[in-house]
Amino acid sequence: MAFKDLKEYVEPWLDLPINGKTYRVNSVDADTGIYCQLIVETVLAVQTGAELDEKDVAGLKLDDDAERDFNRRLLGTTYDEMLADKVAWEYVKIASRTVFTWTIRDRDAAEEFWMRGGRPEAHRPATKDRQRPAKKTTKKTAASR
């Protein structure tokens, strides 16, 4: 049995509606996808207590120009289209982060992120072993004053 062309099963784009217009964002190229995965791996390493060297830290810091370049890498030609349409920066950021989520996870996660207006997932309640201990309150009585 021969494999069918992948394009029959996968849509390598997202259609993002903003202000009554739908912007089609194509999947990122392989280099950008790998870069996104490296960002996630670095963040996970930090969260688990790993030490980062100066090169790793420098790679995570984005000045304004680097942030624009990163958004352009994620959104492709759609970035320029959004700028030409004078789309609010907040919407451009959410679109970019949606594509980032799609790149590192999948289409469903990206859609959930989009539907939350770009807000991160709600934090789950702390489990018993992660809850802060209750504050002890003591009443001052006349004798303890």
C-alpha positions as CSV (number, residue, x, y, z in Angstrom):
1,M,0.0,0.0,0.0
2,A,1.4,3.4,-1.0
3,F,1.1,6.5,1.1
4,K,-1.2,9.2,-0.2
5,D,0.1,12.8,-0.4
6,L,0.1,14.4,3.1
7,K,-1.8,17.4,1.7
8,E,-4.9,15.2,1.6
9,Y,-4.9,14.9,5.4
10,V,-3.2,18.1,6.7
11,E,-4.0,21.7,6.3
12,P,-0.7,23.5,6.7
13,W,-2.3,26.8,7.5
14,L,-4.5,28.5,10.1
15,D,-7.3,30.9,9.2
16,L,-7.5,33.6,11.9
17,P,-10.4,36.0,11.8
18,I,-9.6,39.5,13.0
19,N,-11.9,42.6,12.7
20,G,-14.1,40.9,10.1
21,K,-11.2,39.7,7.9
22,T,-9.7,36.3,7.8
23,Y,-5.9,36.1,7.7
24,R,-4.4,32.9,6.4
25,V,-1.2,32.0,8.2
26,N,0.9,29.2,6.6
27,S,2.8,26.8,8.7
28,V,6.3,27.9,9.7
29,D,9.3,26.6,7.9
30,A,11.4,23.8,9.5
31,D,14.1,26.1,10.9
32,T,11.5,28.2,12.7
33,G,9.7,25.1,14.0
34,I,13.0,23.8,15.4
35,Y,13.7,27.2,17.0
36,C,10.3,27.2,18.6
37,Q,10.9,23.7,20.0
38,L,14.3,24.8,21.4
39,I,12.6,27.7,23.2
40,V,10.1,25.3,24.8
41,E,12.9,22.9,25.8
42,T,14.9,25.8,27.4
43,V,11.9,27.0,29.3
44,L,11.2,23.5,30.6
45,A,14.8,23.1,31.6
46,V,14.6,26.3,33.7
47,Q,11.3,25.2,35.3
48,T,13.0,21.9,36.4
49,G,15.9,23.8,37.9
50,A,18.5,23.4,35.2
51,E,21.3,26.0,35.1
52,L,21.5,28.0,31.8
53,D,24.7,29.3,30.4
54,E,25.0,32.9,29.1
55,K,24.4,31.7,25.5
56,D,21.1,30.1,26.4
57,V,19.9,33.2,28.3
58,A,20.9,35.5,25.5
59,G,18.9,33.4,23.0
60,L,15.8,33.9,25.1
61,K,16.0,37.7,25.4
62,L,14.2,39.5,22.6
63,D,14.6,43.3,22.1
64,D,11.9,45.1,20.1
65,D,13.6,44.3,16.8
66,A,14.1,40.7,17.6
67,E,10.5,40.4,18.8
68,R,9.3,41.9,15.5
69,D,11.5,39.5,13.5
70,F,10.2,36.5,15.6
71,N,6.6,37.5,14.9
72,R,7.4,37.9,11.2
73,R,9.0,34.4,11.2
74,L,5.8,33.0,12.8
75,L,3.3,34.9,10.7
76,G,5.1,35.0,7.4
77,T,3.7,37.3,4.8
78,T,0.5,37.7,6.9
79,Y,2.6,39.8,9.3
80,D,3.1,42.5,6.6
81,E,-0.6,42.2,5.6
82,M,-1.7,42.8,9.2
83,L,0.6,45.8,9.5
84,A,-0.7,47.2,6.2
85,D,-4.3,46.8,7.5
86,K,-3.2,48.6,10.8
87,V,-4.3,45.6,12.9
88,A,-3.9,46.4,16.6
89,W,-0.6,45.2,18.0
90,E,-2.5,43.2,20.7
91,Y,-4.2,41.2,17.9
92,V,-0.9,40.7,16.1
93,K,0.7,39.4,19.3
94,I,-2.2,37.0,19.9
95,A,-2.1,35.8,16.3
96,S,1.7,35.2,16.6
97,R,1.3,33.3,19.9
98,T,-1.5,31.2,18.4
99,V,0.9,30.2,15.6
100,F,3.6,29.5,18.2
101,T,1.1,27.3,20.1
102,W,0.2,25.5,16.9
103,T,3.9,25.0,16.1
104,I,4.9,23.5,19.4
105,R,1.6,21.6,20.2
106,D,-1.2,21.2,17.6
107,R,-4.1,22.9,15.9
108,D,-6.6,22.1,18.8
109,A,-4.3,23.7,21.4
110,A,-3.9,26.8,19.1
111,E,-7.7,27.1,18.6
112,E,-8.2,26.8,22.4
113,F,-5.6,29.6,23.0
114,W,-7.3,31.7,20.3
115,M,-10.8,31.2,21.8
116,R,-9.4,32.3,25.2
117,G,-8.4,35.6,23.6
118,G,-4.7,34.7,24.0
119,R,-4.9,34.2,27.7
120,P,-2.9,31.2,29.1
121,E,-4.8,28.2,30.4
122,A,-6.4,28.6,33.7
123,H,-4.2,27.2,36.5
124,R,-5.5,24.1,38.0
125,P,-6.2,24.0,41.7
126,A,-3.2,23.1,43.8
127,T,-3.1,19.5,44.9
128,K,-3.0,18.8,48.6
129,D,0.8,18.5,48.6
130,R,1.2,21.8,46.7
131,Q,-1.2,23.9,48.8
132,R,0.1,26.6,51.0
133,P,-0.4,25.9,54.7
134,A,-3.4,27.8,56.2
135,K,-2.5,30.9,58.1
136,K,-2.9,30.6,61.8
137,T,-5.0,33.3,63.3
138,T,-4.9,34.0,66.9
139,K,-7.4,36.1,68.7
140,K,-5.9,38.6,71.1
141,T,-7.6,38.3,74.4
142,A,-7.4,40.8,77.3
143,A,-4.8,38.5,79.0
144,S,-2.5,38.4,75.9
145,R,-2.4,42.1,75.4
